[in-house]
XYZ file of N, CA and C in Angstrom:
426
model
N 0.829 -1.157 0.000
C 0.000 0.000 0.000
C 0.884 1.234 0.000
N 0.892 1.954 -1.031
C 1.727 3.139 -1.144
C 1.149 4.310 -0.329
N 2.078 5.031 0.286
C 1.654 6.200 1.072
C 1.771 7.445 0.215
N 0.755 8.246 0.282
C 0.776 9.522 -0.433
C 1.164 10.642 0.534
N 1.988 11.483 0.053
C 2.380 12.632 0.856
C 1.316 13.712 0.684
N 0.740 14.115 1.827
C -0.294 15.144 1.751
C 0.347 16.521 1.737
N -0.129 17.344 0.893
C 0.345 18.716 0.844
C -0.528 19.560 1.761
N 0.111 20.291 2.624
C -0.635 21.091 3.588
C -0.357 22.572 3.347
N -1.378 23.379 3.492
C -1.238 24.822 3.343
C -1.044 25.516 4.696
N -0.822 24.765 5.738
C -0.666 25.327 7.070
C 0.759 25.862 7.228
N 0.851 27.100 7.661
C 2.146 27.736 7.888
C 2.435 27.676 9.385
N 3.490 27.009 9.763
C 3.787 26.829 11.184
C 4.746 27.879 11.740
N 5.189 28.832 10.951
C 6.090 29.874 11.422
C 5.292 30.945 12.164
N 5.830 31.430 13.276
C 5.099 32.468 14.023
C 5.132 33.798 13.267
N 4.067 34.537 13.393
C 3.973 35.844 12.761
C 4.526 36.882 13.741
N 5.633 37.496 13.400
C 6.294 38.427 14.312
C 5.862 39.883 14.116
N 5.086 40.162 13.114
C 4.666 41.542 12.858
C 3.815 42.092 14.003
N 2.815 41.358 14.507
C 2.053 41.900 15.640
C 2.921 42.115 16.885
N 3.877 41.226 17.107
C 4.758 41.389 18.254
C 5.621 42.646 18.090
N 6.106 42.901 16.892
C 6.895 44.106 16.642
C 6.043 45.358 16.843
N 4.784 45.308 16.437
C 3.875 46.436 16.651
C 3.702 46.725 18.139
N 3.517 45.687 18.915
C 3.341 45.853 20.359
C 4.609 46.425 20.988
N 5.757 45.942 20.560
C 7.019 46.435 21.113
C 7.220 47.920 20.787
N 6.861 48.336 19.590
C 6.992 49.748 19.231
C 6.045 50.622 20.045
N 4.824 50.140 20.265
C 3.870 50.894 21.084
C 4.397 51.030 22.513
N 4.937 49.950 23.080
C 5.505 50.011 24.428
C 6.690 50.973 24.493
N 7.525 50.962 23.478
C 8.660 51.874 23.429
C 8.196 53.326 23.441
N 7.191 53.631 22.650
C 6.659 54.991 22.592
C 6.064 55.391 23.938
N 5.336 54.480 24.569
C 4.748 54.773 25.881
C 5.845 55.076 26.896
N 6.898 54.269 26.927
C 7.988 54.506 27.869
C 8.696 55.825 27.582
N 8.847 56.173 26.315
C 9.511 57.429 25.969
C 8.682 58.633 26.405
N 7.372 58.506 26.379
C 6.503 59.607 26.781
C 6.413 59.704 28.303
N 6.339 58.571 28.982
C 6.115 58.557 30.426
C 7.383 58.840 31.226
N 8.531 58.429 30.762
C 9.770 58.554 31.530
C 10.080 59.987 31.961
N 9.965 61.000 31.115
C 10.230 62.362 31.603
C 9.260 62.815 32.689
N 8.071 62.250 32.717
C 7.087 62.629 33.727
C 7.405 62.037 35.093
N 8.254 61.032 35.138
C 8.580 60.386 36.401
C 9.530 61.216 37.250
N 10.213 62.167 36.652
C 11.133 63.006 37.404
C 10.314 63.944 38.267
N 10.586 63.903 39.566
C 9.813 64.759 40.448
C 10.443 66.143 40.507
N 9.622 67.109 40.774
C 10.125 68.471 40.853
C 10.271 69.097 39.485
N 11.153 70.059 39.424
C 11.365 70.836 38.210
C 12.573 70.279 37.470
N 12.475 70.229 36.166
C 13.573 69.719 35.352
C 14.552 70.852 35.043
N 15.825 70.618 35.360
C 16.873 71.587 35.049
C 18.036 70.857 34.391
N 18.824 71.600 33.636
C 20.035 71.061 33.016
C 21.141 71.149 34.062
N 21.432 70.025 34.719
C 22.326 70.021 35.872
C 23.759 70.394 35.522
N 24.443 70.938 36.510
C 25.870 71.225 36.409
C 26.599 69.892 36.318
N 27.648 69.833 35.513
C 28.390 68.580 35.332
C 29.676 68.616 36.143
N 29.988 67.469 36.758
C 31.201 67.350 37.567
C 31.847 66.005 37.297
N 33.171 65.945 37.430
C 33.881 64.687 37.173
C 33.763 63.709 38.330
N 33.802 64.207 39.553
C 33.800 63.327 40.723
C 32.714 63.718 41.725
N 31.447 63.622 41.344
C 30.400 63.980 42.305
C 30.232 62.897 43.372
N 29.754 63.304 44.526
C 29.437 62.341 45.576
C 28.082 61.731 45.279
N 27.961 60.462 45.559
C 26.695 59.770 45.359
C 25.751 60.130 46.505
N 24.553 60.631 46.171
C 23.563 61.001 47.179
C 22.252 60.280 46.891
N 22.141 59.007 47.285
C 20.926 58.254 46.974
C 19.686 58.792 47.675
N 19.853 59.478 48.804
C 18.693 60.012 49.519
C 18.017 61.147 48.757
N 18.703 61.758 47.812
C 18.113 62.846 47.034
C 17.006 62.347 46.119
N 17.008 61.050 45.814
C 15.992 60.483 44.928
C 14.765 59.970 45.672
N 14.777 60.030 46.985
C 13.640 59.540 47.762
C 12.439 60.458 47.587
N 11.259 59.888 47.805
C 10.015 60.649 47.636
C 9.920 61.830 48.599
N 10.414 61.656 49.823
C 10.260 62.703 50.829
C 11.465 63.642 50.922
N 12.375 63.575 49.966
C 13.553 64.450 49.979
C 13.131 65.896 49.735
N 13.785 66.808 50.435
C 13.520 68.236 50.259
C 14.499 68.747 49.205
N 13.953 69.114 48.038
C 14.789 69.536 46.913
C 14.402 70.949 46.499
N 15.404 71.813 46.437
C 15.219 73.178 45.959
C 15.861 73.252 44.580
N 15.106 73.717 43.591
C 15.616 73.813 42.221
C 15.716 75.278 41.809
N 16.784 75.587 41.085
C 16.989 76.934 40.556
C 17.061 76.814 39.040
N 16.145 77.465 38.350
C 16.089 77.365 36.893
C 17.055 78.355 36.254
N 17.171 78.239 34.961
C 18.076 79.081 34.176
C 17.768 80.565 34.360
N 16.487 80.902 34.447
C 16.108 82.308 34.581
C 16.023 82.776 36.031
N 16.496 81.958 36.981
C 16.583 82.381 38.374
C 15.376 82.080 39.225
N 14.377 81.410 38.687
C 13.205 81.050 39.489
C 13.582 79.932 40.452
N 12.990 79.979 41.642
C 13.292 79.001 42.683
C 12.048 78.160 42.945
N 12.261 76.842 43.010
C 11.176 75.907 43.263
C 11.524 75.055 44.470
N 10.549 74.843 45.343
C 10.682 73.917 46.459
C 9.816 72.725 46.103
N 10.450 71.630 45.721
C 9.706 70.511 45.144
C 9.250 70.925 43.761
N 7.940 70.937 43.552
C 7.413 71.384 42.260
C 6.677 72.713 42.371
N 6.710 73.333 43.553
C 6.025 74.606 43.779
C 7.007 75.764 43.680
N 6.637 76.771 42.892
C 7.505 77.935 42.762
C 7.445 78.761 44.041
N 8.608 79.206 44.492
C 8.716 80.015 45.706
C 9.184 81.397 45.281
N 8.292 82.367 45.380
C 8.649 83.719 44.972
C 9.416 84.432 46.082
N 8.993 84.209 47.320
C 9.662 84.861 48.446
C 9.523 83.994 49.685
N 10.266 84.332 50.706
C 10.247 83.646 51.998
C 10.588 82.160 51.881
N 11.683 81.885 51.200
C 12.163 80.508 51.063
C 12.558 79.933 52.417
N 13.107 80.773 53.292
C 13.567 80.309 54.600
C 12.415 79.690 55.383
N 11.281 80.390 55.453
C 10.135 79.890 56.220
C 9.582 78.602 55.618
N 9.556 78.521 54.308
C 9.007 77.322 53.664
C 9.920 76.119 53.857
N 11.232 76.331 53.826
C 12.168 75.232 54.077
C 12.074 74.805 55.538
N 11.979 75.773 56.458
C 11.830 75.440 57.876
C 10.574 74.611 58.114
N 9.504 74.970 57.433
C 8.245 74.228 57.561
C 8.403 72.788 57.066
N 9.150 72.613 55.969
C 9.351 71.268 55.402
C 10.209 70.386 56.301
N 11.234 70.964 56.930
C 12.175 70.145 57.702
C 11.859 70.108 59.195
N 10.819 70.814 59.635
C 10.530 70.935 61.067
C 10.332 69.583 61.743
N 9.567 68.701 61.145
C 9.239 67.421 61.785
C 10.155 66.287 61.334
N 11.194 66.602 60.633
C 12.092 65.565 60.101
C 13.291 65.354 61.011
N 13.716 64.104 61.093
C 14.940 63.784 61.825
C 16.148 64.175 60.971
N 16.097 63.816 59.681
C 17.171 64.139 58.740
C 16.878 65.499 58.118
N 17.579 66.507 58.563
C 17.339 67.862 58.069
C 18.313 68.197 56.934
N 18.252 67.372 55.881
C 19.097 67.573 54.711
C 18.258 68.170 53.592
N 18.794 69.185 52.939
C 18.132 69.812 51.800
C 19.073 69.693 50.609
N 18.516 69.331 49.467
C 19.296 69.170 48.241
C 18.972 70.326 47.303
N 20.000 70.868 46.688
C 19.823 71.963 45.733
C 20.281 71.482 44.368
N 19.396 71.629 43.384
C 19.793 71.345 42.005
C 19.614 72.627 41.206
N 20.685 73.015 40.565
C 20.710 74.276 39.853
C 20.965 74.032 38.375
N 20.329 74.834 37.548
C 20.604 74.777 36.123
C 22.035 75.251 35.896
N 22.712 74.623 34.955
C 24.117 74.967 34.709
C 24.278 76.392 34.187
N 23.211 76.974 33.656
C 23.295 78.334 33.129
C 22.672 79.368 34.060
N 22.300 78.941 35.274
C 21.768 79.895 36.253
C 22.896 80.808 36.722
N 22.541 82.018 37.096
C 23.556 82.964 37.567
C 24.081 82.502 38.921
N 25.391 82.525 39.042
C 26.059 82.074 40.260
C 25.591 82.884 41.469
N 25.355 84.161 41.253
C 24.885 85.052 42.314
C 23.563 84.550 42.898
N 22.675 84.092 42.041
C 21.366 83.597 42.496
C 21.528 82.284 43.256
N 22.409 81.414 42.783
C 22.641 80.130 43.447
C 23.202 80.361 44.846
N 24.157 81.266 44.985
C 24.748 81.563 46.290
C 23.695 82.141 47.232
N 22.830 83.009 46.719
C 21.770 83.591 47.546
C 20.822 82.508 48.060
N 20.469 81.555 47.202
C 19.581 80.463 47.615
C 20.277 79.570 48.635
N 21.547 79.269 48.427
C 22.303 78.459 49.395
C 22.322 79.159 50.751
N 22.540 80.473 50.773
C 22.537 81.224 52.028
C 21.176 81.159 52.716
N 20.107 81.295 51.938
C 18.759 81.231 52.508
C 18.472 79.852 53.094
N 18.863 78.812 52.376
C 18.613 77.449 52.854
C 19.423 77.184 54.120
N 20.662 77.632 54.157
C 21.493 77.442 55.362
C 20.899 78.180 56.561
N 20.347 79.368 56.331
C 19.766 80.130 57.436
C 18.456 79.521 57.932
N 17.911 78.558 57.200
C 16.687 77.876 57.634
C 16.975 76.813 58.685
N 18.250 76.538 58.945
C 18.607 75.590 59.988
C 18.778 74.160 59.523
N 19.213 73.968 58.294
C 19.426 72.602 57.798
C 20.732 72.052 58.363
N 20.778 70.731 58.548
C 21.998 70.079 59.035
C 22.986 69.845 57.900
N 22.487 69.370 56.781
C 23.324 69.057 55.620
C 22.733 69.721 54.384
N 23.615 70.126 53.485
C 23.193 70.725 52.222
C 23.882 69.962 51.105
N 23.102 69.415 50.183
C 23.668 68.660 49.073
C 23.445 69.381 47.762
N 24.475 69.467 46.948
C 24.360 70.065 45.617
C 24.315 68.935 44.599
N 23.213 68.816 43.890
C 23.015 67.724 42.940
C 23.673 68.092 41.616
N 24.532 67.202 41.128
C 25.218 67.414 39.853
C 25.074 66.172 38.987
N 25.537 66.289 37.773
C 25.520 65.165 36.832
C 26.958 64.726 36.587
N 27.185 63.420 36.587
C 28.542 62.888 36.403
C 28.959 63.006 34.936
N 30.186 63.497 34.731
C 30.785 63.560 33.400
C 31.797 62.433 33.315
N 31.663 61.620 32.296
C 32.616 60.526 32.101
C 33.891 61.081 31.483
N 35.025 60.669 32.012
C 36.319 61.098 31.487
C 36.602 60.322 30.208
N 36.774 61.011 29.108
C 36.976 60.350 27.811
C 38.415 59.916 27.601
N 39.307 60.454 28.377
C 40.712 60.073 28.238
C 40.938 58.716 28.869
N 41.864 57.995 28.342
C 42.232 56.698 28.894
C 43.107 56.867 30.118
N 43.379 55.793 30.835
C 44.240 55.901 32.008
C 45.666 56.259 31.606
N 46.300 57.008 32.490
C 47.708 57.305 32.226
C 47.941 58.650 31.869
């Protein structure tokens, strides 16, 4: 009894086009949502070669003062027009860790940054952290 080979029109290869579509949609969603995850005000940070690591600055309850390029001051995400000292004192009053972090735009006037640092220090903070961005050294060792 001879066996006949049946011809089948069934394609057993997986269709990757829908998977690629889903991956592109997820990529777009992540690209849109990621900038929104940054808390506070977005500034172009000052770059430094050897910054200290400050993991507490990324915590939800961290007290962060931001100085924008045009000199505006923000406490968290709220703009502070005046009386920064009282507002910082209010934020750190019930805290054990009285550390305040300052992130300044790299093009902000130095005079304004120094004035804000003085105001924050006069509020009675224990530690003051300046948030910077790490610059990778492009030169090789030696």
